[in-house]
Amino acid sequence: MKLHPMEPEPIRDDVLSHLRKCKVFHFAGHGCTDTADPSKSQLYLKDWETNPLTVASLLELNLHQEGPFLAYLSACGTGQIKSQRLFDEGIHLISACQLAGFRHVIGTLWEVNDQSCVEMAAIIYEEMLRGDMSDESVCRGVHVAAKAKRDEWLDDTNAANKTCDSVRDRENEVHGKEDDGERDIISLEEDDDQGLQGVGNGPLHWIPYVHFGA
């Protein structure tokens, strides 16, 4: 990608300073959505209590002349609005980065899983590399990553269903046999502690990821 990674101090002013000269801004950490005032939603840094990096902070930037390519906000709820009366306003961290001048922004609509964040980012950047960091490569990267995670979930679901079917078949085979005092078949209704319950039915980790941009 011909990029030179730099890691600023995790404090507001240093991050904002680096944003003025970066092409790709990747934030991996925690985000917070303000329930009353979306402009106060923030990315958590070391000085978040005294000098927070908020939506309002980003809106004050004017990066259009520099034309940064991508802001990747790998944090929870960077596109989330919790105030019902402001749902239609589109005031959140993703839109703030876009309005500040980033050509593309990747973020999330609600809470996300840490491991999924790492895996999604790896796939997205690999796809961008294959696409020479074109506009299309960003949206395609999000699509490819989401599809890959979805397919993994489907594979887990199918495996769980096959396991459950196998248990049912075995129960049917022994149904009616004389009870010798020992059970080696566990009823599906009693398998909570045996690892079958809920397999393949966990959170759909690929769904919250969204792309804003060209």
Coordinates of C-alpha atoms in Angstrom, one line a residue:
M1 CA 0.0 0.0 0.0
K2 CA 3.1 2.3 0.2
L3 CA 2.0 3.4 3.7
H4 CA 4.3 4.2 6.6
P5 CA 2.5 3.2 9.9
M6 CA 2.7 5.7 12.7
E7 CA 1.3 5.4 16.2
P8 CA 0.5 8.7 17.9
E9 CA 0.2 9.0 21.6
P10 CA -3.3 7.9 22.5
I11 CA -4.4 11.4 23.5
R12 CA -6.8 13.7 21.7
D13 CA -4.5 16.5 20.6
D14 CA -1.8 14.1 19.3
V15 CA -4.3 12.0 17.4
L16 CA -6.0 15.1 15.8
S17 CA -2.6 16.4 14.8
H18 CA -1.7 13.1 13.0
L19 CA -5.1 13.1 11.3
R20 CA -4.0 16.1 9.3
K21 CA -1.2 14.3 7.6
C22 CA -2.5 10.7 7.4
K23 CA -3.9 8.7 4.5
V24 CA -5.4 5.9 6.5
F25 CA -6.6 6.3 10.1
H26 CA -7.1 3.0 11.8
F27 CA -8.6 3.2 15.3
A28 CA -8.8 -0.1 17.3
G29 CA -10.2 0.4 20.7
H30 CA -13.5 1.4 22.4
G31 CA -16.1 3.7 21.3
C32 CA -18.9 5.3 23.4
T33 CA -22.3 6.5 22.1
D34 CA -23.7 9.4 24.1
T35 CA -27.4 8.7 24.7
A36 CA -28.4 12.3 25.1
D37 CA -26.1 14.2 22.7
P38 CA -24.6 12.3 19.7
S39 CA -22.1 15.1 19.2
K40 CA -20.5 13.9 22.4
S41 CA -20.0 10.3 21.3
Q42 CA -16.3 9.6 21.5
L43 CA -13.4 7.3 20.8
Y44 CA -11.8 6.3 24.1
L45 CA -8.3 7.6 24.5
K46 CA -6.1 8.0 27.6
D47 CA -7.5 11.5 28.3
W48 CA -11.1 10.7 27.5
E49 CA -12.3 12.0 30.8
T50 CA -10.6 15.4 30.6
N51 CA -10.2 16.0 26.8
P52 CA -12.3 13.5 24.8
L53 CA -12.1 12.9 21.1
T54 CA -15.7 13.4 20.2
V55 CA -17.9 13.7 17.1
A56 CA -17.7 17.5 17.7
S57 CA -13.9 17.4 17.7
L58 CA -13.9 15.6 14.3
L59 CA -16.4 18.0 12.8
E60 CA -14.1 20.9 13.6
L61 CA -11.4 19.4 11.3
N62 CA -11.2 20.3 7.7
L63 CA -9.2 17.7 5.9
H64 CA -10.7 18.1 2.4
Q65 CA -7.6 19.7 1.0
E66 CA -5.4 16.8 2.3
G67 CA -7.9 14.2 1.1
P68 CA -7.3 11.3 3.5
F69 CA -8.4 8.0 2.0
L70 CA -9.8 5.9 4.8
A71 CA -10.9 6.1 8.4
Y72 CA -11.3 2.6 9.9
L73 CA -13.1 2.8 13.2
S74 CA -12.7 -0.6 14.7
A75 CA -14.8 0.1 17.8
C76 CA -18.3 -0.5 19.1
G77 CA -21.2 1.6 17.8
T78 CA -19.3 4.2 15.8
G79 CA -22.4 4.6 13.6
Q80 CA -24.9 4.3 16.4
I81 CA -27.4 6.9 17.6
K82 CA -29.2 6.1 20.8
S83 CA -31.3 9.3 21.0
Q84 CA -34.7 8.5 19.4
R85 CA -35.4 12.1 18.6
L86 CA -32.1 12.3 16.7
F87 CA -32.3 9.1 14.7
D88 CA -32.7 10.9 11.4
E89 CA -29.9 13.4 12.0
G90 CA -27.0 11.0 11.1
I91 CA -24.8 12.5 13.9
H92 CA -22.2 9.8 14.8
L93 CA -18.5 9.1 14.6
I94 CA -18.6 7.7 11.1
S95 CA -20.4 10.7 9.6
A96 CA -18.1 13.0 11.5
C97 CA -15.0 11.4 9.8
Q98 CA -16.7 11.6 6.4
L99 CA -17.7 15.3 6.9
A100 CA -14.1 16.0 8.1
G101 CA -12.8 14.9 4.7
F102 CA -12.1 11.2 4.7
R103 CA -13.1 9.6 1.4
H104 CA -14.1 6.3 3.0
V105 CA -15.1 5.4 6.5
I106 CA -15.6 1.9 7.9
G107 CA -17.4 1.5 11.2
T108 CA -20.0 -0.4 13.1
L109 CA -23.7 0.0 14.0
W110 CA -23.6 -1.6 17.5
E111 CA -21.3 -3.6 19.8
V112 CA -18.8 -5.9 18.1
N113 CA -16.7 -8.8 19.1
D114 CA -12.9 -8.2 19.6
Q115 CA -11.8 -11.3 17.7
S116 CA -14.2 -10.5 14.8
C117 CA -12.8 -7.0 14.6
V118 CA -9.3 -8.4 14.0
E119 CA -10.4 -10.9 11.5
M120 CA -12.6 -8.5 9.6
A121 CA -9.8 -5.9 9.4
A122 CA -7.3 -8.5 8.1
I123 CA -9.6 -9.5 5.3
I124 CA -10.6 -5.9 4.4
Y125 CA -7.0 -4.8 4.2
E126 CA -6.0 -7.8 2.1
E127 CA -8.7 -7.1 -0.3
M128 CA -7.7 -3.4 -0.5
L129 CA -4.1 -4.5 -1.2
R130 CA -5.3 -6.7 -4.0
G131 CA -7.3 -3.8 -5.4
D132 CA -4.4 -1.2 -5.2
M133 CA -6.4 0.8 -2.7
S134 CA -9.0 1.8 -5.2
D135 CA -12.4 3.2 -4.1
E136 CA -14.0 -0.1 -5.2
S137 CA -11.5 -2.1 -3.1
V138 CA -12.8 -0.6 0.1
C139 CA -16.4 -1.5 -0.3
R140 CA -15.5 -4.8 -1.9
G141 CA -13.3 -5.5 1.1
V142 CA -16.2 -5.0 3.6
H143 CA -18.4 -7.2 1.4
V144 CA -15.8 -10.0 1.2
A145 CA -15.0 -9.9 4.9
A146 CA -18.7 -9.9 5.9
K147 CA -19.4 -12.8 3.6
A148 CA -16.4 -14.8 4.9
K149 CA -17.6 -14.4 8.5
R150 CA -21.2 -15.2 7.5
D151 CA -20.0 -18.4 5.8
E152 CA -18.1 -19.4 8.9
W153 CA -21.2 -18.9 11.0
L154 CA -23.2 -21.0 8.5
D155 CA -20.6 -23.8 8.7
D156 CA -20.8 -23.8 12.5
T157 CA -24.6 -23.8 12.3
N158 CA -24.7 -26.8 9.9
A159 CA -22.2 -28.7 12.1
A160 CA -24.3 -28.1 15.1
N161 CA -27.5 -29.2 13.3
K162 CA -25.7 -32.4 12.2
T163 CA -24.6 -33.1 15.7
C164 CA -28.1 -32.6 17.1
D165 CA -29.6 -34.8 14.3
S166 CA -27.0 -37.5 15.2
V167 CA -28.0 -37.4 18.9
R168 CA -31.7 -37.7 17.9
D169 CA -31.0 -40.7 15.7
R170 CA -29.1 -42.4 18.5
E171 CA -31.9 -41.8 20.9
N172 CA -34.4 -43.2 18.5
E173 CA -32.2 -46.3 18.1
V174 CA -32.2 -47.0 21.9
H175 CA -35.8 -46.0 22.5
G176 CA -37.7 -48.9 24.0
K177 CA -34.6 -50.8 25.0
E178 CA -34.4 -52.1 28.6
D179 CA -32.8 -49.6 30.9
D180 CA -29.6 -51.1 32.4
G181 CA -29.2 -48.3 34.9
E182 CA -26.7 -46.3 32.9
R183 CA -27.3 -43.7 30.3
D184 CA -24.8 -42.9 27.5
I185 CA -27.3 -40.8 25.5
I186 CA -28.2 -37.3 26.7
S187 CA -31.6 -35.9 25.8
L188 CA -31.4 -32.7 23.8
E189 CA -33.5 -31.1 26.5
E190 CA -30.7 -31.8 29.0
D191 CA -27.6 -31.0 27.0
D192 CA -27.0 -27.4 28.2
D193 CA -23.8 -28.4 29.8
Q194 CA -22.6 -30.6 27.0
G195 CA -21.8 -27.9 24.4
L196 CA -24.7 -28.5 22.0
Q197 CA -27.0 -25.8 23.3
G198 CA -26.7 -22.6 21.2
V199 CA -23.9 -23.8 18.9
G200 CA -24.2 -21.9 15.6
N201 CA -26.8 -19.6 17.1
G202 CA -24.5 -17.0 18.6
P203 CA -24.2 -13.3 17.7
L204 CA -24.0 -12.5 14.0
H205 CA -20.7 -10.7 14.2
W206 CA -20.4 -9.7 10.6
I207 CA -23.7 -7.7 10.4
P208 CA -22.7 -4.5 12.2
Y209 CA -20.0 -3.5 9.8
V210 CA -20.8 -0.7 7.4
H211 CA -19.0 1.4 4.7
F212 CA -19.6 5.1 4.1
G213 CA -18.0 6.7 1.1
A214 CA -17.5 6.9 -2.6

